[in-house]
Amino acid sequence: MHAYSLLAPAKINLYLEILGLRADGYHELAMILQSIDLADQIDLRPISTQTIQIHCDRPEVPQDKTNLAYRAAELMCEQFPERFAQFGGIEITITKQIPVAAGLAGGSTDGAAVLVGIDMMWQLGLTQPELQDLAAKLGSDVPFCIAGGTAIATGRGEKLDPLPNLDSLYLVLGKYRSLEVSTAWAYQTYRSQFGHTYIQDSVSLESRAHRVHSGSMVQAILNQNGLQVGQRLYNDLEKVVLPSYPQVLELREAFYNTGALGTMMSGSGPTVFALCESEKQAQEIQQQVRNEIPDPDLEFWVSRFCNQGIQVISPVS
Ligand code: ATP
């Protein structure tokens, strides 16, 4: 059996609208998600004992059963017990590039990579929809991470409709190293402040979710118009995160004043990104904001939109 190395890209939200609350307690969302080439590396190696082992180079990432990569492997062992018995356990090594608890789906994409990698290791031949169904059991962002690219995501985020690639755009991301925002806190706070605006009946929810398909951001993507994409960035969670985290607000304002195509917080934050038409512009904007906020805790990454999700970089015999 082969060992596999995979690349697991981060995502940003170009659009995030909270529509209402579902009967299962999750929020009903309308999002447009975009993969970027900032990626973790996941190495999977067969081991002879019937165990799942996990290693990560970052101490802040849990190296136990709560790691999404571990949970993905556990799910595959439960779903395919005969393969687990036949092939034995798996050692997972995560080399993190994606900042943790940053609104970039770092854990979700690691989980997605483990599903794709084990499918190959155990020669299961799962289709993409089958992998996405398994992914939905792990978390709302995991199905998108499998195929990646540019997509509309509705429901909890697991109902996906692919959009044309937008891979000519660059971005600069900024995040304070020591600042984390809990996704659960962001949604709970939004609910307590804006719950009265939620759409209540399921027919109206569905028609509102459907409207994103003909909305202005989708039109900008179909037009391949980076400036329009930048102008139409939207994220409801900014309404609760920006007032509570002044550093994030300050960073967003600094990006806004640079002449980037647009700027927005990704997901539940605290990462803020600025869209750029070239790598050169992204580097200049990074320097400009670095000069304006010379805090050593503030980290930057220049990245590019990418049109795929999990990528296999090497099967090793
Ligand atoms: P999302 O955008 O999907 O809400 P996020 O990017 O904000 O997620 P993650 O990087 O996935 O956040 O981290 C959230 C928490 O998940 C971390 O604080 C960490 O304890 C836990 N976690 C579990 N597995 C992983 C993993 N493989 N990588 C990073 N964090 C993980």
mmCIF file of C-alpha atoms and ligand atoms in Angstrom:
data_model
loop_
_atom_site.group_PDB
_atom_site.id
_atom_site.type_symbol
_atom_site.label_atom_id
_atom_site.label_comp_id
_atom_site.label_asym_id
_atom_site.label_seq_id
_atom_site.Cartn_x
_atom_site.Cartn_y
_atom_site.Cartn_z
ATOM 1 C CA MET A 1 0.000 0.000 0.000
ATOM 2 C CA HIS A 2 1.170 3.533 -0.799
ATOM 3 C CA ALA A 3 1.733 6.484 1.498
ATOM 4 C CA TYR A 4 0.264 9.752 0.225
ATOM 5 C CA SER A 5 1.080 13.445 0.525
ATOM 6 C CA LEU A 6 -1.729 15.889 -0.082
ATOM 7 C CA LEU A 7 -2.135 19.657 -0.204
ATOM 8 C CA ALA A 8 -5.127 21.046 1.671
ATOM 9 C CA PRO A 9 -5.927 24.656 0.628
ATOM 10 C CA ALA A 10 -7.564 27.264 2.841
ATOM 11 C CA LYS A 11 -10.772 29.059 1.808
ATOM 12 C CA ILE A 12 -12.045 32.594 2.091
ATOM 13 C CA ASN A 13 -15.654 33.795 2.032
ATOM 14 C CA LEU A 14 -16.382 36.230 -0.779
ATOM 15 C CA TYR A 15 -19.951 36.382 0.513
ATOM 16 C CA LEU A 16 -21.564 35.257 3.778
ATOM 17 C CA GLU A 17 -25.200 35.989 4.532
ATOM 18 C CA ILE A 18 -26.998 34.546 7.561
ATOM 19 C CA LEU A 19 -30.592 33.830 6.594
ATOM 20 C CA GLY A 20 -32.122 32.121 9.593
ATOM 21 C CA LEU A 21 -31.999 29.283 12.061
ATOM 22 C CA ARG A 22 -32.621 25.663 11.137
ATOM 23 C CA ALA A 23 -34.552 23.108 13.122
ATOM 24 C CA ASP A 24 -31.219 21.319 13.841
ATOM 25 C CA GLY A 25 -29.858 24.456 15.567
ATOM 26 C CA TYR A 26 -27.407 25.381 12.784
ATOM 27 C CA HIS A 27 -27.740 28.604 10.848
ATOM 28 C CA GLU A 28 -29.102 28.645 7.322
ATOM 29 C CA LEU A 29 -26.434 30.356 5.216
ATOM 30 C CA ALA A 30 -25.897 31.685 1.714
ATOM 31 C CA MET A 31 -22.180 31.853 0.981
ATOM 32 C CA ILE A 32 -19.725 32.112 -1.876
ATOM 33 C CA LEU A 33 -16.511 30.292 -1.053
ATOM 34 C CA GLN A 34 -13.129 30.519 -2.739
ATOM 35 C CA SER A 35 -10.061 28.278 -2.378
ATOM 36 C CA ILE A 36 -6.696 29.992 -2.068
ATOM 37 C CA ASP A 37 -3.229 28.562 -2.504
ATOM 38 C CA LEU A 38 -2.258 28.923 1.172
ATOM 39 C CA ALA A 39 -2.285 25.210 2.066
ATOM 40 C CA ASP A 40 -1.406 22.676 4.766
ATOM 41 C CA GLN A 41 0.451 19.498 3.822
ATOM 42 C CA ILE A 42 -1.028 16.210 5.000
ATOM 43 C CA ASP A 43 1.115 13.056 4.901
ATOM 44 C CA LEU A 44 -0.641 9.726 5.348
ATOM 45 C CA ARG A 45 1.317 6.557 6.055
ATOM 46 C CA PRO A 46 0.002 3.054 6.668
ATOM 47 C CA ILE A 47 1.038 1.528 10.010
ATOM 48 C CA SER A 48 0.730 -2.060 11.128
ATOM 49 C CA THR A 49 -1.162 -1.415 14.392
ATOM 50 C CA GLN A 50 -4.958 -0.845 14.300
ATOM 51 C CA THR A 51 -4.595 2.751 15.461
ATOM 52 C CA ILE A 52 -4.821 6.313 14.180
ATOM 53 C CA GLN A 53 -1.800 8.417 15.071
ATOM 54 C CA ILE A 54 -1.610 12.159 14.575
ATOM 55 C CA HIS A 55 1.301 14.611 14.580
ATOM 56 C CA CYS A 56 1.297 18.338 13.913
ATOM 57 C CA ASP A 57 4.132 20.861 13.909
ATOM 58 C CA ARG A 58 2.013 23.483 15.725
ATOM 59 C CA PRO A 59 1.471 23.161 19.487
ATOM 60 C CA GLU A 60 -1.846 25.064 19.403
ATOM 61 C CA VAL A 61 -3.411 22.375 17.177
ATOM 62 C CA PRO A 62 -4.871 19.466 19.193
ATOM 63 C CA GLN A 63 -3.058 16.173 18.553
ATOM 64 C CA ASP A 64 -5.842 13.957 19.818
ATOM 65 C CA LYS A 65 -9.307 12.743 18.851
ATOM 66 C CA THR A 66 -10.620 16.319 18.581
ATOM 67 C CA ASN A 67 -8.399 17.060 15.584
ATOM 68 C CA LEU A 68 -10.593 17.115 12.464
ATOM 69 C CA ALA A 69 -8.002 15.071 10.575
ATOM 70 C CA TYR A 70 -8.203 12.397 13.289
ATOM 71 C CA ARG A 71 -12.020 12.501 13.187
ATOM 72 C CA ALA A 72 -11.934 12.085 9.395
ATOM 73 C CA ALA A 73 -9.752 8.966 9.720
ATOM 74 C CA GLU A 74 -11.983 7.620 12.485
ATOM 75 C CA LEU A 75 -15.043 8.134 10.275
ATOM 76 C CA MET A 76 -13.401 6.185 7.423
ATOM 77 C CA CYS A 77 -12.529 3.339 9.839
ATOM 78 C CA GLU A 78 -16.163 3.232 11.031
ATOM 79 C CA GLN A 79 -17.578 3.358 7.506
ATOM 80 C CA PHE A 80 -15.177 0.785 6.026
ATOM 81 C CA PRO A 81 -14.290 -1.566 8.927
ATOM 82 C CA GLU A 82 -13.227 -4.410 6.615
ATOM 83 C CA ARG A 83 -10.623 -2.156 4.914
ATOM 84 C CA PHE A 84 -9.393 -0.959 8.312
ATOM 85 C CA ALA A 85 -9.026 -4.613 9.385
ATOM 86 C CA GLN A 86 -7.299 -5.498 6.102
ATOM 87 C CA PHE A 87 -4.909 -2.531 5.791
ATOM 88 C CA GLY A 88 -4.286 -1.539 9.425
ATOM 89 C CA GLY A 89 -3.985 1.918 10.904
ATOM 90 C CA ILE A 90 -2.864 5.307 9.642
ATOM 91 C CA GLU A 91 -0.258 7.823 10.715
ATOM 92 C CA ILE A 92 -1.263 11.402 9.871
ATOM 93 C CA THR A 93 1.323 14.185 9.836
ATOM 94 C CA ILE A 94 0.044 17.753 9.432
ATOM 95 C CA THR A 95 2.436 20.505 8.385
ATOM 96 C CA LYS A 96 0.477 23.680 9.055
ATOM 97 C CA GLN A 97 0.712 26.761 6.856
ATOM 98 C CA ILE A 98 -2.874 27.926 7.418
ATOM 99 C CA PRO A 99 -3.250 30.014 10.589
ATOM 100 C CA VAL A 100 -5.384 28.334 13.259
ATOM 101 C CA ALA A 101 -8.877 29.570 14.273
ATOM 102 C CA ALA A 102 -8.609 32.198 11.577
ATOM 103 C CA GLY A 103 -11.842 31.830 9.567
ATOM 104 C CA LEU A 104 -9.923 30.060 6.787
ATOM 105 C CA ALA A 105 -11.290 26.522 7.353
ATOM 106 C CA GLY A 106 -7.878 25.164 8.344
ATOM 107 C CA GLY A 107 -9.205 22.200 10.319
ATOM 108 C CA SER A 108 -11.934 21.476 7.754
ATOM 109 C CA THR A 109 -9.496 21.267 4.851
ATOM 110 C CA ASP A 110 -7.194 18.933 6.828
ATOM 111 C CA GLY A 111 -10.210 16.673 7.462
ATOM 112 C CA ALA A 112 -11.121 16.772 3.764
ATOM 113 C CA ALA A 113 -7.554 15.781 2.798
ATOM 114 C CA VAL A 114 -7.664 12.755 5.099
ATOM 115 C CA LEU A 115 -10.944 11.567 3.502
ATOM 116 C CA VAL A 116 -9.466 11.911 -0.005
ATOM 117 C CA GLY A 117 -6.160 10.301 1.037
ATOM 118 C CA ILE A 118 -7.715 7.283 2.757
ATOM 119 C CA ASP A 119 -10.054 6.777 -0.212
ATOM 120 C CA MET A 120 -6.913 6.391 -2.327
ATOM 121 C CA MET A 121 -4.889 4.372 0.201
ATOM 122 C CA TRP A 122 -7.681 1.850 0.623
ATOM 123 C CA GLN A 123 -8.609 1.951 -3.102
ATOM 124 C CA LEU A 124 -12.253 2.625 -2.257
ATOM 125 C CA GLY A 125 -13.001 4.475 -5.494
ATOM 126 C CA LEU A 126 -15.492 6.852 -3.839
ATOM 127 C CA THR A 127 -17.082 9.448 -6.106
ATOM 128 C CA GLN A 128 -16.875 13.145 -5.281
ATOM 129 C CA PRO A 129 -20.538 13.276 -4.100
ATOM 130 C CA GLU A 130 -19.864 10.234 -1.859
ATOM 131 C CA LEU A 131 -16.799 11.936 -0.390
ATOM 132 C CA GLN A 132 -18.822 15.137 0.120
ATOM 133 C CA ASP A 133 -21.564 13.209 1.945
ATOM 134 C CA LEU A 134 -18.958 11.791 4.333
ATOM 135 C CA ALA A 135 -17.403 15.260 4.646
ATOM 136 C CA ALA A 136 -20.760 16.752 5.725
ATOM 137 C CA LYS A 137 -20.695 14.446 8.781
ATOM 138 C CA LEU A 138 -17.497 16.178 9.932
ATOM 139 C CA GLY A 139 -18.446 19.835 9.513
ATOM 140 C CA SER A 140 -20.190 22.404 7.350
ATOM 141 C CA ASP A 141 -17.083 23.631 5.502
ATOM 142 C CA VAL A 142 -15.575 20.172 4.852
ATOM 143 C CA PRO A 143 -17.626 19.278 1.702
ATOM 144 C CA PHE A 144 -16.477 22.480 -0.057
ATOM 145 C CA CYS A 145 -12.845 21.734 0.798
ATOM 146 C CA ILE A 146 -12.938 18.440 -1.157
ATOM 147 C CA ALA A 147 -13.452 19.982 -4.627
ATOM 148 C CA GLY A 148 -12.613 23.600 -3.770
ATOM 149 C CA GLY A 149 -12.463 26.288 -6.452
ATOM 150 C CA THR A 150 -15.268 28.854 -6.446
ATOM 151 C CA ALA A 151 -18.729 27.739 -5.290
ATOM 152 C CA ILE A 152 -22.063 28.835 -3.875
ATOM 153 C CA ALA A 153 -22.707 27.079 -0.561
ATOM 154 C CA THR A 154 -26.177 27.021 1.013
ATOM 155 C CA GLY A 155 -27.874 25.056 3.798
ATOM 156 C CA ARG A 156 -25.278 24.764 6.587
ATOM 157 C CA GLY A 157 -22.700 25.310 3.841
ATOM 158 C CA GLU A 158 -22.814 21.740 2.578
ATOM 159 C CA LYS A 159 -25.057 22.251 -0.483
ATOM 160 C CA LEU A 160 -22.655 23.244 -3.225
ATOM 161 C CA ASP A 161 -23.047 24.719 -6.693
ATOM 162 C CA PRO A 162 -19.760 25.277 -8.512
ATOM 163 C CA LEU A 163 -19.060 28.602 -10.217
ATOM 164 C CA PRO A 164 -16.535 29.420 -12.978
ATOM 165 C CA ASN A 165 -12.928 29.747 -11.821
ATOM 166 C CA LEU A 166 -11.658 33.129 -10.744
ATOM 167 C CA ASP A 167 -8.007 32.187 -10.576
ATOM 168 C CA SER A 168 -6.459 35.429 -11.844
ATOM 169 C CA LEU A 169 -6.931 37.250 -8.524
ATOM 170 C CA TYR A 170 -4.430 37.645 -5.672
ATOM 171 C CA LEU A 171 -4.949 38.607 -2.074
ATOM 172 C CA VAL A 172 -3.082 39.660 0.999
ATOM 173 C CA LEU A 173 -4.285 38.222 4.287
ATOM 174 C CA GLY A 174 -3.591 39.753 7.679
ATOM 175 C CA LYS A 175 -4.074 38.180 11.098
ATOM 176 C CA TYR A 176 -2.835 38.925 14.599
ATOM 177 C CA ARG A 177 -0.925 35.812 15.680
ATOM 178 C CA SER A 178 -2.299 35.805 19.218
ATOM 179 C CA LEU A 179 -5.890 36.678 18.281
ATOM 180 C CA GLU A 180 -8.449 33.904 17.824
ATOM 181 C CA VAL A 181 -12.206 34.266 17.316
ATOM 182 C CA SER A 182 -14.423 31.330 18.179
ATOM 183 C CA THR A 183 -16.794 30.498 15.331
ATOM 184 C CA ALA A 184 -19.449 29.376 17.858
ATOM 185 C CA TRP A 185 -19.182 32.715 19.720
ATOM 186 C CA ALA A 186 -19.559 34.707 16.478
ATOM 187 C CA TYR A 187 -22.743 32.879 15.429
ATOM 188 C CA GLN A 188 -24.254 32.933 18.940
ATOM 189 C CA THR A 189 -23.599 36.666 19.250
ATOM 190 C CA TYR A 190 -25.080 37.284 15.812
ATOM 191 C CA ARG A 191 -28.161 35.314 16.828
ATOM 192 C CA SER A 192 -28.643 37.259 20.047
ATOM 193 C CA GLN A 193 -28.287 40.626 18.251
ATOM 194 C CA PHE A 194 -29.920 39.936 14.882
ATOM 195 C CA GLY A 195 -32.126 36.890 15.523
ATOM 196 C CA HIS A 196 -35.203 39.107 15.136
ATOM 197 C CA THR A 197 -34.309 39.616 11.433
ATOM 198 C CA TYR A 198 -34.197 35.873 10.661
ATOM 199 C CA ILE A 199 -36.503 34.471 8.001
ATOM 200 C CA GLN A 200 -38.870 32.122 9.789
ATOM 201 C CA ASP A 201 -40.652 29.963 7.235
ATOM 202 C CA SER A 202 -38.895 27.343 5.169
ATOM 203 C CA VAL A 203 -40.342 28.382 1.789
ATOM 204 C CA SER A 204 -39.074 31.961 2.182
ATOM 205 C CA LEU A 205 -35.717 30.627 3.412
ATOM 206 C CA GLU A 206 -35.327 28.497 0.342
ATOM 207 C CA SER A 207 -36.269 31.259 -2.067
ATOM 208 C CA ARG A 208 -33.882 33.711 -0.339
ATOM 209 C CA ALA A 209 -31.060 31.141 -0.493
ATOM 210 C CA HIS A 210 -31.828 30.633 -4.164
ATOM 211 C CA ARG A 211 -31.579 34.378 -4.815
ATOM 212 C CA VAL A 212 -27.821 34.315 -4.220
ATOM 213 C CA HIS A 213 -27.535 32.372 -7.507
ATOM 214 C CA SER A 214 -28.718 35.407 -9.441
ATOM 215 C CA GLY A 215 -27.181 37.939 -7.038
ATOM 216 C CA SER A 216 -24.635 40.613 -7.859
ATOM 217 C CA MET A 217 -21.589 38.683 -6.578
ATOM 218 C CA VAL A 218 -22.349 35.707 -8.817
ATOM 219 C CA GLN A 219 -22.791 38.141 -11.717
ATOM 220 C CA ALA A 220 -19.388 39.689 -10.955
ATOM 221 C CA ILE A 221 -17.819 36.210 -10.980
ATOM 222 C CA LEU A 222 -19.543 35.281 -14.252
ATOM 223 C CA ASN A 223 -18.234 38.574 -15.681
ATOM 224 C CA GLN A 224 -14.731 37.637 -14.411
ATOM 225 C CA ASN A 225 -14.618 41.206 -13.120
ATOM 226 C CA GLY A 226 -12.194 41.476 -10.175
ATOM 227 C CA LEU A 227 -13.197 45.065 -9.374
ATOM 228 C CA GLN A 228 -16.883 44.113 -9.138
ATOM 229 C CA VAL A 229 -15.978 41.084 -6.990
ATOM 230 C CA GLY A 230 -14.024 43.420 -4.698
ATOM 231 C CA GLN A 231 -16.902 45.896 -4.450
ATOM 232 C CA ARG A 232 -19.471 43.183 -3.655
ATOM 233 C CA LEU A 233 -17.630 41.351 -0.866
ATOM 234 C CA TYR A 234 -20.041 40.830 2.028
ATOM 235 C CA ASN A 235 -19.964 39.160 5.435
ATOM 236 C CA ASP A 236 -22.773 39.428 8.033
ATOM 237 C CA LEU A 237 -20.393 38.277 10.808
ATOM 238 C CA GLU A 238 -18.451 41.547 10.505
ATOM 239 C CA LYS A 239 -21.411 43.133 12.334
ATOM 240 C CA VAL A 240 -20.510 41.282 15.537
ATOM 241 C CA VAL A 241 -16.761 40.674 15.224
ATOM 242 C CA LEU A 242 -15.635 44.197 14.237
ATOM 243 C CA PRO A 243 -17.270 45.979 17.223
ATOM 244 C CA SER A 244 -15.840 43.419 19.680
ATOM 245 C CA TYR A 245 -12.311 43.234 18.216
ATOM 246 C CA PRO A 246 -10.974 46.776 17.575
ATOM 247 C CA GLN A 247 -7.702 45.360 16.168
ATOM 248 C CA VAL A 248 -9.645 43.598 13.412
ATOM 249 C CA LEU A 249 -11.560 46.781 12.632
ATOM 250 C CA GLU A 250 -8.322 48.778 12.486
ATOM 251 C CA LEU A 251 -6.748 46.205 10.148
ATOM 252 C CA ARG A 252 -9.800 46.222 7.885
ATOM 253 C CA GLU A 253 -9.708 50.028 7.707
ATOM 254 C CA ALA A 254 -5.996 49.985 6.910
ATOM 255 C CA PHE A 255 -6.594 47.529 4.030
ATOM 256 C CA TYR A 256 -9.582 49.598 2.859
ATOM 257 C CA ASN A 257 -7.408 52.710 2.509
ATOM 258 C CA THR A 258 -4.833 51.029 0.252
ATOM 259 C CA GLY A 259 -6.696 51.071 -3.059
ATOM 260 C CA ALA A 260 -7.175 47.287 -3.115
ATOM 261 C CA LEU A 261 -10.073 45.920 -5.208
ATOM 262 C CA GLY A 262 -11.935 45.267 -1.957
ATOM 263 C CA THR A 263 -11.450 44.124 1.613
ATOM 264 C CA MET A 264 -13.403 41.877 4.000
ATOM 265 C CA MET A 265 -13.106 39.646 7.038
ATOM 266 C CA SER A 266 -13.144 35.931 6.143
ATOM 267 C CA GLY A 267 -15.729 33.686 7.837
ATOM 268 C CA SER A 268 -15.894 34.350 11.572
ATOM 269 C CA GLY A 269 -12.499 36.068 11.418
ATOM 270 C CA PRO A 270 -10.227 37.367 12.681
ATOM 271 C CA THR A 271 -8.382 37.151 9.335
ATOM 272 C CA VAL A 272 -8.977 40.137 7.048
ATOM 273 C CA PHE A 273 -8.065 40.020 3.367
ATOM 274 C CA ALA A 274 -7.607 42.554 0.584
ATOM 275 C CA LEU A 275 -8.259 41.495 -3.009
ATOM 276 C CA CYS A 276 -5.621 42.504 -5.508
ATOM 277 C CA GLU A 277 -5.239 42.346 -9.261
ATOM 278 C CA SER A 278 -1.594 41.225 -9.191
ATOM 279 C CA GLU A 279 1.005 39.694 -6.892
ATOM 280 C CA LYS A 280 2.934 42.963 -7.065
ATOM 281 C CA GLN A 281 -0.076 44.945 -5.832
ATOM 282 C CA ALA A 282 -0.606 42.403 -3.017
ATOM 283 C CA GLN A 283 3.019 42.799 -1.902
ATOM 284 C CA GLU A 284 2.812 46.586 -2.013
ATOM 285 C CA ILE A 285 -0.397 46.575 0.025
ATOM 286 C CA GLN A 286 1.183 44.227 2.560
ATOM 287 C CA GLN A 287 4.104 46.659 2.955
ATOM 288 C CA GLN A 288 1.806 49.676 3.185
ATOM 289 C CA VAL A 289 -0.290 48.102 5.973
ATOM 290 C CA ARG A 290 2.820 46.765 7.732
ATOM 291 C CA ASN A 291 4.155 50.360 7.821
ATOM 292 C CA GLU A 292 0.849 51.679 9.135
ATOM 293 C CA ILE A 293 0.477 49.001 11.852
ATOM 294 C CA PRO A 294 4.036 48.042 12.865
ATOM 295 C CA ASP A 295 2.836 45.465 15.426
ATOM 296 C CA PRO A 296 5.078 42.342 15.352
ATOM 297 C CA ASP A 297 2.035 40.242 16.327
ATOM 298 C CA LEU A 298 0.428 41.053 12.959
ATOM 299 C CA GLU A 299 1.258 38.450 10.296
ATOM 300 C CA PHE A 300 0.667 38.639 6.536
ATOM 301 C CA TRP A 301 0.414 36.142 3.698
ATOM 302 C CA VAL A 302 0.269 36.869 -0.022
ATOM 303 C CA SER A 303 -1.799 34.242 -1.774
ATOM 304 C CA ARG A 304 -3.663 33.564 -4.999
ATOM 305 C CA PHE A 305 -7.122 32.219 -5.784
ATOM 306 C CA CYS A 306 -6.900 28.563 -6.794
ATOM 307 C CA ASN A 307 -9.374 26.473 -8.709
ATOM 308 C CA GLN A 308 -9.102 23.191 -6.859
ATOM 309 C CA GLY A 309 -9.515 21.692 -3.420
ATOM 310 C CA ILE A 310 -7.517 18.733 -2.124
ATOM 311 C CA GLN A 311 -4.528 17.914 -4.333
ATOM 312 C CA VAL A 312 -2.423 14.770 -4.258
ATOM 313 C CA ILE A 313 1.243 15.731 -4.494
ATOM 314 C CA SER A 314 2.879 12.338 -4.211
ATOM 315 C CA PRO A 315 1.994 8.739 -3.733
ATOM 316 C CA VAL A 316 5.063 7.148 -2.132
ATOM 317 C CA SER A 317 5.609 3.356 -2.438
HETATM 318 P P1 ATP B 1 -13.751 27.611 10.084
HETATM 319 O O1 ATP B 1 -13.368 28.683 9.106
HETATM 320 O O2 ATP B 1 -14.070 26.274 9.421
HETATM 321 O O3 ATP B 1 -14.758 28.014 11.105
HETATM 322 P P2 ATP B 1 -11.314 28.204 11.360
HETATM 323 O O4 ATP B 1 -10.403 28.389 10.183
HETATM 324 O O5 ATP B 1 -11.859 29.443 11.972
HETATM 325 O O6 ATP B 1 -12.477 27.251 10.929
HETATM 326 P P3 ATP B 1 -9.610 26.191 12.454
HETATM 327 O O7 ATP B 1 -8.250 26.576 11.989
HETATM 328 O O8 ATP B 1 -10.260 25.026 11.783
HETATM 329 O O9 ATP B 1 -10.587 27.441 12.460
HETATM 330 O O10 ATP B 1 -9.497 25.965 14.036
HETATM 331 C C1 ATP B 1 -10.623 25.986 14.905
HETATM 332 C C2 ATP B 1 -10.305 25.074 16.088
HETATM 333 O O11 ATP B 1 -10.351 23.738 15.607
HETATM 334 C C3 ATP B 1 -8.906 25.263 16.627
HETATM 335 O O12 ATP B 1 -8.906 26.123 17.716
HETATM 336 C C4 ATP B 1 -8.455 23.865 16.992
HETATM 337 O O13 ATP B 1 -8.580 23.631 18.374
HETATM 338 C C5 ATP B 1 -9.420 22.931 16.301
HETATM 339 N N1 ATP B 1 -8.810 22.009 15.308
HETATM 340 C C6 ATP B 1 -9.137 20.715 15.150
HETATM 341 N N2 ATP B 1 -8.456 20.164 14.145
HETATM 342 C C7 ATP B 1 -7.659 21.110 13.625
HETATM 343 C C8 ATP B 1 -6.707 21.117 12.562
HETATM 344 N N3 ATP B 1 -6.436 20.030 11.838
HETATM 345 N N4 ATP B 1 -6.109 22.288 12.276
HETATM 346 C C9 ATP B 1 -6.394 23.397 13.012
HETATM 347 N N5 ATP B 1 -7.252 23.436 14.050
HETATM 348 C C10 ATP B 1 -7.888 22.304 14.361
#
